[in-house]
PDB file of C-alpha atoms in Angstrom:
ATOM      1  CA  MET A   1      -7.112   2.208 -79.729  1.00 33.00           C
ATOM      2  CA  LYS A   2      -7.600   1.801 -83.436  1.00 34.00           C
ATOM      3  CA  SER A   3     -10.933   1.653 -85.222  1.00 33.00           C
ATOM      4  CA  GLY A   4     -10.723  -2.076 -85.961  1.00 33.00           C
ATOM      5  CA  TRP A   5     -10.722  -2.916 -82.259  1.00 32.00           C
ATOM      6  CA  ARG A   6     -13.708  -0.633 -81.768  1.00 35.00           C
ATOM      7  CA  GLY A   7     -15.542  -2.662 -84.394  1.00 35.00           C
ATOM      8  CA  VAL A   8     -14.621  -5.953 -82.740  1.00 35.00           C
ATOM      9  CA  ALA A   9     -15.632  -4.594 -79.342  1.00 37.00           C
ATOM     10  CA  ALA A  10     -19.009  -3.514 -80.656  1.00 37.00           C
ATOM     11  CA  ALA A  11     -19.641  -6.743 -82.556  1.00 37.00           C
ATOM     12  CA  THR A  12     -19.035  -8.738 -79.378  1.00 38.00           C
ATOM     13  CA  THR A  13     -20.837  -6.401 -76.977  1.00 38.00           C
ATOM     14  CA  LEU A  14     -23.749  -8.798 -76.565  1.00 36.00           C
ATOM     15  CA  SER A  15     -21.426 -11.524 -75.311  1.00 37.00           C
ATOM     16  CA  LEU A  16     -19.310  -9.230 -73.142  1.00 35.00           C
ATOM     17  CA  ALA A  17     -22.155  -7.547 -71.391  1.00 38.00           C
ATOM     18  CA  THR A  18     -23.623 -10.878 -70.360  1.00 38.00           C
ATOM     19  CA  ALA A  19     -20.241 -12.146 -69.228  1.00 37.00           C
ATOM     20  CA  LEU A  20     -19.826  -9.311 -66.777  1.00 35.00           C
ATOM     21  CA  ALA A  21     -22.964 -10.412 -64.959  1.00 36.00           C
ATOM     22  CA  SER A  22     -22.735 -14.214 -65.071  1.00 37.00           C
ATOM     23  CA  CYS A  23     -20.930 -17.216 -63.593  1.00 34.00           C
ATOM     24  CA  GLY A  24     -20.450 -20.948 -64.146  1.00 33.00           C
ATOM     25  CA  PRO A  25     -21.659 -24.498 -63.512  1.00 33.00           C
ATOM     26  CA  PRO A  26     -22.675 -25.357 -59.933  1.00 33.00           C
ATOM     27  CA  PRO A  27     -22.595 -28.802 -58.321  1.00 34.00           C
ATOM     28  CA  ALA A  28     -25.504 -31.090 -59.148  1.00 37.00           C
ATOM     29  CA  MET A  29     -28.591 -30.649 -56.969  1.00 37.00           C
ATOM     30  CA  PRO A  30     -31.608 -32.947 -56.659  1.00 39.00           C
ATOM     31  CA  PRO A  31     -34.775 -31.747 -58.393  1.00 42.00           C
ATOM     32  CA  VAL A  32     -37.387 -30.056 -56.225  1.00 41.00           C
ATOM     33  CA  PRO A  33     -41.052 -30.139 -57.286  1.00 46.00           C
ATOM     34  CA  LEU A  34     -42.374 -26.805 -58.477  1.00 52.00           C
ATOM     35  CA  ARG A  35     -45.408 -25.937 -56.385  1.00 58.00           C
ATOM     36  CA  GLY A  36     -46.528 -22.878 -58.295  1.00 68.00           C
ATOM     37  CA  PRO A  37     -45.389 -19.949 -60.422  1.00 88.00           C
ATOM     38  CA  LEU A  38     -42.242 -18.142 -59.260  1.00 89.00           C
ATOM     39  CA  ARG A  39     -41.003 -14.543 -59.289  1.00 90.00           C
ATOM     40  CA  LEU A  40     -37.525 -14.937 -60.718  1.00 92.00           C
ATOM     41  CA  ARG A  41     -35.385 -12.373 -58.911  1.00 92.00           C
ATOM     42  CA  LEU A  42     -31.740 -11.770 -58.042  1.00 91.00           C
ATOM     43  CA  VAL A  43     -31.301 -10.974 -54.342  1.00 92.00           C
ATOM     44  CA  PRO A  44     -27.660 -11.704 -53.416  1.00 94.00           C
ATOM     45  CA  PRO A  45     -26.306 -11.246 -49.880  1.00 95.00           C
ATOM     46  CA  GLU A  46     -24.261  -8.127 -49.226  1.00 96.00           C
ATOM     47  CA  GLY A  47     -20.547  -8.897 -49.433  1.00 96.00           C
ATOM     48  CA  GLN A  48     -20.966 -11.849 -51.823  1.00 96.00           C
ATOM     49  CA  VAL A  49     -17.753 -12.332 -53.832  1.00 95.00           C
ATOM     50  CA  SER A  50     -17.678 -14.250 -57.123  1.00 92.00           C
ATOM     51  CA  ARG A  51     -14.780 -14.953 -59.470  1.00 91.00           C
ATOM     52  CA  TYR A  52     -15.653 -15.519 -63.108  1.00 89.00           C
ATOM     53  CA  ALA A  53     -13.873 -17.011 -66.112  1.00 90.00           C
ATOM     54  CA  TYR A  54     -15.104 -15.994 -69.554  1.00 91.00           C
ATOM     55  CA  SER A  55     -14.046 -17.148 -73.009  1.00 90.00           C
ATOM     56  CA  MET A  56     -15.169 -16.258 -76.508  1.00 89.00           C
ATOM     57  CA  GLU A  57     -14.115 -17.721 -79.850  1.00 90.00           C
ATOM     58  CA  THR A  58     -14.970 -16.118 -83.200  1.00 86.00           C
ATOM     59  CA  ASN A  59     -14.694 -17.900 -86.535  1.00 87.00           C
ATOM     60  CA  MET A  60     -15.135 -16.546 -90.058  1.00 81.00           C
ATOM     61  CA  GLU A  61     -15.868 -18.135 -93.425  1.00 80.00           C
ATOM     62  CA  ASN A  62     -14.542 -15.899 -96.201  1.00 70.00           C
ATOM     63  CA  PRO A  63     -13.589 -17.082 -99.707  1.00 64.00           C
ATOM     64  CA  MET A  64     -10.863 -14.415 -99.828  1.00 63.00           C
ATOM     65  CA  MET A  65      -9.375 -15.453 -96.481  1.00 61.00           C
ATOM     66  CA  PRO A  66      -8.905 -19.228 -96.077  1.00 60.00           C
ATOM     67  CA  SER A  67      -9.655 -20.338 -92.529  1.00 60.00           C
ATOM     68  CA  THR A  68      -6.697 -21.492 -90.443  1.00 63.00           C
ATOM     69  CA  GLY A  69      -8.528 -21.623 -87.129  1.00 69.00           C
ATOM     70  CA  PRO A  70     -10.418 -19.154 -84.931  1.00 77.00           C
ATOM     71  CA  LEU A  71     -10.213 -15.590 -86.151  1.00 76.00           C
ATOM     72  CA  MET A  72     -10.141 -14.311 -82.582  1.00 82.00           C
ATOM     73  CA  THR A  73     -10.154 -15.705 -79.062  1.00 87.00           C
ATOM     74  CA  MET A  74     -10.781 -13.652 -75.945  1.00 87.00           C
ATOM     75  CA  ARG A  75     -10.499 -14.671 -72.303  1.00 90.00           C
ATOM     76  CA  PHE A  76     -10.716 -12.753 -69.083  1.00 89.00           C
ATOM     77  CA  HIS A  77     -11.125 -13.260 -65.364  1.00 92.00           C
ATOM     78  CA  GLN A  78     -13.195 -10.947 -63.213  1.00 92.00           C
ATOM     79  CA  THR A  79     -14.018 -10.593 -59.524  1.00 94.00           C
ATOM     80  CA  GLN A  80     -17.420  -9.195 -58.567  1.00 94.00           C
ATOM     81  CA  THR A  81     -18.361  -8.009 -55.068  1.00 96.00           C
ATOM     82  CA  VAL A  82     -21.868  -7.093 -53.944  1.00 97.00           C
ATOM     83  CA  LEU A  83     -21.580  -3.777 -52.069  1.00 97.00           C
ATOM     84  CA  SER A  84     -25.206  -3.324 -51.041  1.00 97.00           C
ATOM     85  CA  VAL A  85     -28.777  -4.476 -51.678  1.00 95.00           C
ATOM     86  CA  GLU A  86     -31.354  -1.829 -50.786  1.00 94.00           C
ATOM     87  CA  HIS A  87     -34.888  -1.205 -52.052  1.00 91.00           C
ATOM     88  CA  GLU A  88     -34.442  -3.818 -54.834  1.00 93.00           C
ATOM     89  CA  VAL A  89     -31.283  -2.059 -56.067  1.00 96.00           C
ATOM     90  CA  ILE A  90     -28.057  -4.079 -56.164  1.00 96.00           C
ATOM     91  CA  ARG A  91     -24.774  -2.161 -56.207  1.00 97.00           C
ATOM     92  CA  SER A  92     -21.739  -4.218 -57.242  1.00 96.00           C
ATOM     93  CA  ARG A  93     -18.067  -3.596 -57.893  1.00 96.00           C
ATOM     94  CA  GLY A  94     -16.343  -5.563 -60.649  1.00 93.00           C
ATOM     95  CA  THR A  95     -12.580  -5.819 -61.145  1.00 93.00           C
ATOM     96  CA  ILE A  96     -11.094  -7.233 -64.340  1.00 91.00           C
ATOM     97  CA  ASP A  97      -8.256  -9.388 -63.033  1.00 93.00           C
ATOM     98  CA  SER A  98      -6.710 -10.430 -66.350  1.00 91.00           C
ATOM     99  CA  THR A  99      -7.394 -10.375 -70.087  1.00 88.00           C
ATOM    100  CA  ALA A 100      -5.946 -12.230 -73.066  1.00 87.00           C
ATOM    101  CA  THR A 101      -6.852 -11.746 -76.732  1.00 82.00           C
ATOM    102  CA  THR A 102      -5.311 -13.414 -79.771  1.00 82.00           C
ATOM    103  CA  MET A 103      -5.841 -12.937 -83.509  1.00 73.00           C
ATOM    104  CA  ALA A 104      -5.211 -15.657 -86.079  1.00 70.00           C
ATOM    105  CA  MET A 105      -3.732 -13.153 -88.526  1.00 59.00           C
ATOM    106  CA  ALA A 106      -2.706  -9.529 -88.647  1.00 51.00           C
ATOM    107  CA  MET A 107      -5.564  -7.260 -89.693  1.00 47.00           C
ATOM    108  CA  PRO A 108      -5.420  -3.507 -90.267  1.00 44.00           C
ATOM    109  CA  GLY A 109      -6.543  -1.560 -87.219  1.00 43.00           C
ATOM    110  CA  MET A 110      -6.632  -4.644 -84.994  1.00 45.00           C
ATOM    111  CA  ASP A 111      -2.983  -4.820 -83.985  1.00 44.00           C
ATOM    112  CA  ILE A 112      -3.486  -3.030 -80.683  1.00 49.00           C
ATOM    113  CA  PHE A 113      -5.770  -4.407 -77.996  1.00 59.00           C
ATOM    114  CA  PRO A 114      -5.912  -2.455 -74.751  1.00 67.00           C
ATOM    115  CA  ASP A 115      -5.296  -4.354 -71.541  1.00 75.00           C
ATOM    116  CA  PHE A 116      -8.256  -3.773 -69.250  1.00 80.00           C
ATOM    117  CA  SER A 117      -6.589  -5.671 -66.376  1.00 86.00           C
ATOM    118  CA  GLY A 118      -7.025  -3.783 -63.143  1.00 90.00           C
ATOM    119  CA  SER A 119     -10.017  -1.806 -64.410  1.00 90.00           C
ATOM    120  CA  VAL A 120     -12.760  -1.359 -61.826  1.00 92.00           C
ATOM    121  CA  PHE A 121     -16.391  -0.462 -62.456  1.00 90.00           C
ATOM    122  CA  THR A 122     -19.293  -0.010 -60.058  1.00 94.00           C
ATOM    123  CA  THR A 123     -22.823  -0.634 -61.328  1.00 92.00           C
ATOM    124  CA  GLU A 124     -26.357  -0.655 -60.040  1.00 94.00           C
ATOM    125  CA  MET A 125     -29.081  -3.010 -61.271  1.00 92.00           C
ATOM    126  CA  ASP A 126     -32.504  -4.023 -60.078  1.00 93.00           C
ATOM    127  CA  THR A 127     -33.483  -7.492 -58.926  1.00 94.00           C
ATOM    128  CA  ARG A 128     -34.700  -8.387 -62.446  1.00 92.00           C
ATOM    129  CA  GLY A 129     -31.174  -7.847 -63.760  1.00 88.00           C
ATOM    130  CA  ARG A 130     -31.884  -4.511 -65.481  1.00 87.00           C
ATOM    131  CA  LEU A 131     -28.918  -2.153 -65.415  1.00 86.00           C
ATOM    132  CA  LEU A 132     -29.827   1.118 -63.732  1.00 89.00           C
ATOM    133  CA  GLY A 133     -26.501   2.828 -64.317  1.00 87.00           C
ATOM    134  CA  VAL A 134     -22.725   2.792 -64.154  1.00 88.00           C
ATOM    135  CA  VAL A 135     -21.826   4.592 -60.927  1.00 90.00           C
ATOM    136  CA  ASP A 136     -18.052   4.781 -61.305  1.00 90.00           C
ATOM    137  CA  THR A 137     -15.061   3.469 -63.266  1.00 87.00           C
ATOM    138  CA  GLU A 138     -11.378   3.398 -62.386  1.00 89.00           C
ATOM    139  CA  GLY A 139      -8.160   2.388 -64.067  1.00 84.00           C
ATOM    140  CA  LEU A 140      -9.396   2.233 -67.666  1.00 76.00           C
ATOM    141  CA  PRO A 141      -6.693   2.427 -70.356  1.00 70.00           C
ATOM    142  CA  VAL A 142      -6.127   6.017 -71.475  1.00 63.00           C
ATOM    143  CA  ASP A 143      -6.675   5.084 -75.138  1.00 59.00           C
ATOM    144  CA  ALA A 144      -9.407   2.502 -74.596  1.00 54.00           C
ATOM    145  CA  GLY A 145     -11.383   3.961 -77.506  1.00 54.00           C
ATOM    146  CA  VAL A 146     -14.683   2.544 -76.296  1.00 57.00           C
ATOM    147  CA  SER A 147     -16.915   3.610 -73.414  1.00 59.00           C
ATOM    148  CA  LEU A 148     -17.593   0.857 -70.894  1.00 59.00           C
ATOM    149  CA  GLU A 149     -20.515   2.921 -69.632  1.00 61.00           C
ATOM    150  CA  SER A 150     -22.058   2.894 -73.114  1.00 61.00           C
ATOM    151  CA  MET A 151     -21.365  -0.802 -73.579  1.00 61.00           C
ATOM    152  CA  PHE A 152     -23.183  -1.665 -70.351  1.00 61.00           C
ATOM    153  CA  GLU A 153     -26.064   0.739 -70.817  1.00 58.00           C
ATOM    154  CA  GLU A 154     -26.696  -0.010 -74.490  1.00 52.00           C
ATOM    155  CA  SER A 155     -26.513  -3.795 -74.251  1.00 57.00           C
ATOM    156  CA  ASN A 156     -28.553  -4.581 -71.160  1.00 60.00           C
ATOM    157  CA  TYR A 157     -30.500  -7.317 -72.884  1.00 62.00           C
ATOM    158  CA  PHE A 158     -30.880 -10.000 -70.217  1.00 73.00           C
ATOM    159  CA  VAL A 159     -33.858  -9.195 -67.986  1.00 83.00           C
ATOM    160  CA  LEU A 160     -35.902 -11.572 -65.848  1.00 90.00           C
ATOM    161  CA  PRO A 161     -39.688 -11.550 -66.358  1.00 91.00           C
ATOM    162  CA  GLU A 162     -41.829  -9.087 -64.438  1.00 90.00           C
ATOM    163  CA  GLU A 163     -44.605 -11.591 -63.765  1.00 92.00           C
ATOM    164  CA  GLU A 164     -44.481 -14.963 -62.063  1.00 93.00           C
ATOM    165  CA  VAL A 165     -43.591 -17.844 -64.393  1.00 93.00           C
ATOM    166  CA  SER A 166     -43.546 -21.632 -64.436  1.00 93.00           C
ATOM    167  CA  PRO A 167     -41.405 -24.021 -66.517  1.00 92.00           C
ATOM    168  CA  GLY A 168     -42.620 -23.810 -70.111  1.00 93.00           C
ATOM    169  CA  ASP A 169     -43.522 -20.108 -69.915  1.00 94.00           C
ATOM    170  CA  SER A 170     -41.757 -17.599 -72.167  1.00 93.00           C
ATOM    171  CA  TRP A 171     -41.346 -13.829 -72.505  1.00 91.00           C
ATOM    172  CA  THR A 172     -39.775 -11.487 -75.052  1.00 89.00           C
ATOM    173  CA  LEU A 173     -37.506  -8.457 -74.999  1.00 84.00           C
ATOM    174  CA  ASP A 174     -36.565  -5.982 -77.722  1.00 80.00           C
ATOM    175  CA  ALA A 175     -33.000  -4.743 -77.213  1.00 73.00           C
ATOM    176  CA  PRO A 176     -31.889  -2.081 -79.702  1.00 74.00           C
ATOM    177  CA  MET A 177     -28.290  -0.909 -79.296  1.00 73.00           C
ATOM    178  CA  SER A 178     -26.327   2.012 -80.711  1.00 72.00           C
ATOM    179  CA  LEU A 179     -22.700   2.803 -79.882  1.00 66.00           C
ATOM    180  CA  PRO A 180     -20.214   5.399 -81.133  1.00 63.00           C
ATOM    181  CA  MET A 181     -17.181   3.900 -82.848  1.00 60.00           C
ATOM    182  CA  GLY A 182     -14.536   6.578 -82.689  1.00 56.00           C
ATOM    183  CA  PRO A 183     -15.086  10.184 -83.797  1.00 56.00           C
ATOM    184  CA  ASP A 184     -16.996   9.339 -86.978  1.00 63.00           C
ATOM    185  CA  GLY A 185     -18.321   5.820 -86.651  1.00 67.00           C
ATOM    186  CA  THR A 186     -21.338   4.004 -85.232  1.00 72.00           C
ATOM    187  CA  VAL A 187     -22.549   0.462 -84.738  1.00 74.00           C
ATOM    188  CA  SER A 188     -26.198  -0.454 -84.312  1.00 81.00           C
ATOM    189  CA  MET A 189     -27.903  -3.736 -83.437  1.00 81.00           C
ATOM    190  CA  ASP A 190     -31.536  -4.748 -83.191  1.00 84.00           C
ATOM    191  CA  VAL A 191     -32.107  -7.869 -81.111  1.00 84.00           C
ATOM    192  CA  GLU A 192     -35.473  -9.442 -80.335  1.00 87.00           C
ATOM    193  CA  LEU A 193     -35.045 -12.227 -77.808  1.00 89.00           C
ATOM    194  CA  THR A 194     -37.491 -14.853 -76.627  1.00 93.00           C
ATOM    195  CA  TYR A 195     -36.712 -16.360 -73.226  1.00 93.00           C
ATOM    196  CA  SER A 196     -38.110 -19.631 -71.888  1.00 95.00           C
ATOM    197  CA  PHE A 197     -38.197 -20.985 -68.344  1.00 95.00           C
ATOM    198  CA  VAL A 198     -36.931 -24.497 -69.023  1.00 95.00           C
ATOM    199  CA  SER A 199     -36.696 -26.186 -65.623  1.00 93.00           C
ATOM    200  CA  LEU A 200     -36.125 -25.847 -61.894  1.00 93.00           C
ATOM    201  CA  GLU A 201     -33.781 -28.141 -59.936  1.00 92.00           C
ATOM    202  CA  GLY A 202     -33.265 -27.200 -56.339  1.00 90.00           C
ATOM    203  CA  SER A 203     -32.716 -23.449 -56.412  1.00 90.00           C
ATOM    204  CA  LEU A 204     -31.338 -23.530 -59.965  1.00 91.00           C
ATOM    205  CA  ALA A 205     -33.592 -22.137 -62.697  1.00 93.00           C
ATOM    206  CA  THR A 206     -32.536 -22.956 -66.267  1.00 94.00           C
ATOM    207  CA  LEU A 207     -33.521 -20.397 -68.901  1.00 94.00           C
ATOM    208  CA  SER A 208     -33.014 -20.515 -72.661  1.00 94.00           C
ATOM    209  CA  PHE A 209     -32.991 -17.610 -75.101  1.00 92.00           C
ATOM    210  CA  GLU A 210     -33.014 -17.180 -78.859  1.00 94.00           C
ATOM    211  CA  GLY A 211     -33.763 -14.504 -81.389  1.00 92.00           C
ATOM    212  CA  PRO A 212     -32.815 -12.652 -84.579  1.00 94.00           C
ATOM    213  CA  ILE A 213     -30.084  -9.993 -84.855  1.00 89.00           C
ATOM    214  CA  ASP A 214     -29.740  -7.182 -87.401  1.00 90.00           C
ATOM    215  CA  MET A 215     -26.495  -5.230 -87.337  1.00 84.00           C
ATOM    216  CA  SER A 216     -25.012  -2.258 -89.205  1.00 85.00           C
ATOM    217  CA  LEU A 217     -21.521  -0.819 -88.767  1.00 77.00           C
ATOM    218  CA  ASP A 218     -19.940   2.293 -90.199  1.00 75.00           C
ATOM    219  CA  VAL A 219     -16.335   3.043 -89.227  1.00 65.00           C
ATOM    220  CA  GLY A 220     -14.112   5.422 -91.147  1.00 63.00           C
ATOM    221  CA  GLY A 221     -16.359   5.307 -94.206  1.00 67.00           C
ATOM    222  CA  MET A 222     -16.397   1.494 -94.297  1.00 70.00           C
ATOM    223  CA  GLY A 223     -19.942   0.149 -94.127  1.00 77.00           C
ATOM    224  CA  MET A 224     -20.834  -3.355 -92.966  1.00 79.00           C
ATOM    225  CA  SER A 225     -24.183  -5.004 -92.390  1.00 85.00           C
ATOM    226  CA  GLY A 226     -25.281  -8.381 -91.163  1.00 88.00           C
ATOM    227  CA  SER A 227     -28.133 -10.481 -89.855  1.00 92.00           C
ATOM    228  CA  GLY A 228     -28.366 -13.740 -87.998  1.00 93.00           C
ATOM    229  CA  THR A 229     -29.390 -15.374 -84.741  1.00 93.00           C
ATOM    230  CA  VAL A 230     -28.272 -15.785 -81.160  1.00 90.00           C
ATOM    231  CA  THR A 231     -29.126 -18.786 -78.978  1.00 93.00           C
ATOM    232  CA  GLY A 232     -28.088 -19.765 -75.484  1.00 92.00           C
ATOM    233  CA  THR A 233     -28.809 -21.128 -72.032  1.00 93.00           C
ATOM    234  CA  THR A 234     -28.453 -19.471 -68.633  1.00 90.00           C
ATOM    235  CA  VAL A 235     -28.730 -20.950 -65.140  1.00 89.00           C
ATOM    236  CA  VAL A 236     -29.802 -18.667 -62.279  1.00 88.00           C
ATOM    237  CA  ASP A 237     -29.340 -19.629 -58.623  1.00 90.00           C
ATOM    238  CA  LEU A 238     -32.417 -18.184 -56.927  1.00 91.00           C
ATOM    239  CA  ALA A 239     -31.035 -18.905 -53.445  1.00 92.00           C
ATOM    240  CA  GLU A 240     -27.687 -17.186 -54.031  1.00 91.00           C
ATOM    241  CA  GLY A 241     -29.235 -14.429 -56.128  1.00 90.00           C
ATOM    242  CA  ARG A 242     -26.819 -14.645 -59.049  1.00 88.00           C
ATOM    243  CA  TYR A 243     -26.275 -16.161 -62.460  1.00 84.00           C
ATOM    244  CA  GLN A 244     -24.551 -19.532 -62.297  1.00 85.00           C
ATOM    245  CA  SER A 245     -23.680 -20.357 -65.914  1.00 85.00           C
ATOM    246  CA  GLN A 246     -24.152 -19.371 -69.501  1.00 89.00           C
ATOM    247  CA  THR A 247     -23.376 -20.635 -72.976  1.00 91.00           C
ATOM    248  CA  SER A 248     -24.312 -18.829 -76.158  1.00 91.00           C
ATOM    249  CA  ARG A 249     -23.732 -18.888 -79.900  1.00 92.00           C
ATOM    250  CA  MET A 250     -24.178 -16.036 -82.362  1.00 89.00           C
ATOM    251  CA  ASN A 251     -24.232 -16.646 -86.134  1.00 92.00           C
ATOM    252  CA  LEU A 252     -24.134 -13.740 -88.584  1.00 89.00           C
ATOM    253  CA  ASP A 253     -24.186 -13.409 -92.386  1.00 91.00           C
ATOM    254  CA  MET A 254     -22.101 -10.302 -93.078  1.00 85.00           C
ATOM    255  CA  SER A 255     -21.720  -8.092 -96.136  1.00 84.00           C
ATOM    256  CA  VAL A 256     -18.892  -5.568 -96.601  1.00 76.00           C
ATOM    257  CA  ALA A 257     -17.711  -3.868 -99.801  1.00 71.00           C
ATOM    258  CA  GLY A 258     -19.800  -6.268-101.882  1.00 74.00           C
ATOM    259  CA  MET A 259     -18.239  -9.324-100.249  1.00 79.00           C
ATOM    260  CA  SER A 260     -20.188 -11.832 -98.190  1.00 84.00           C
ATOM    261  CA  MET A 261     -18.889 -13.769 -95.215  1.00 83.00           C
ATOM    262  CA  LYS A 262     -20.200 -15.814 -92.322  1.00 88.00           C
ATOM    263  CA  THR A 263     -19.118 -15.358 -88.716  1.00 86.00           C
ATOM    264  CA  SER A 264     -19.906 -17.346 -85.602  1.00 89.00           C
ATOM    265  CA  SER A 265     -19.057 -16.573 -81.988  1.00 89.00           C
ATOM    266  CA  THR A 266     -19.387 -18.955 -79.054  1.00 91.00           C
ATOM    267  CA  THR A 267     -19.092 -17.947 -75.411  1.00 90.00           C
ATOM    268  CA  THR A 268     -18.816 -19.856 -72.169  1.00 90.00           C
ATOM    269  CA  LEU A 269     -18.764 -18.721 -68.555  1.00 88.00           C
ATOM    270  CA  GLU A 270     -17.860 -20.488 -65.352  1.00 85.00           C
ATOM    271  CA  LEU A 271     -17.742 -19.706 -61.667  1.00 81.00           C
ATOM    272  CA  LEU A 272     -14.290 -20.400 -60.293  1.00 83.00           C
ATOM    273  CA  PRO A 273     -13.946 -22.161 -56.915  1.00 80.00           C
ATOM    274  CA  ASP A 274     -13.111 -20.144 -53.833  1.00 77.00           C
ATOM    275  CA  ARG A 275      -9.416 -19.744 -53.225  1.00 68.00           C
TER     276      ARG A 275
END
């Protein structure tokens, strides 16, 4: 895979990593009074199978490149199976069922996108959602050019609070990330997120998150830097022990070779109905 794709993969790591652990909107449930603070935890049943649909759209404002629509769109479907839940450790196997990526225009180094369809990865995380490790991977493209293990481990930025919380409470998380981009490149991000427990309806806990992002990228001698914000909302089903939905938006002011540009990426996730 060429260096341009590595840059795109790194720039969207925050969205991708969340997508691989989330699902979509559930049916409406009547509100249930909150009787006290809650320990927000993920405790899914062994054998639970979820099918996910993920989409991301990236736009760019650049005076040298008139906008004709989204710069890039990415979609994929994934099936996740819970293999075991022991001692607050959840082992899951994820299979990428299909992927589709389109670019609005040809760009150097971005003409080849590997097809991750059929790739399988096994991970372990704790009940707060913290990734403990990538146990195994299978079927990755030979020239993928980016380490899925590194992407997971370096961008584990969604973690439930350690203490009990009630609606209106908030907590913060610093999530620095550093990834190799090919033999002589790196991308780094500093993210400081503030999470808020918004509401509880039935077993569905709605959480919001927001925070600043600082990014630097160096690939093949080309330096790029940027700063901006990420905002979003996640719904966790405490009864089913899994994420139910997520939407997010990331806005960045970028600078490369003395030229400034603005980028924005929006992501959505949904849980597909059982077949």
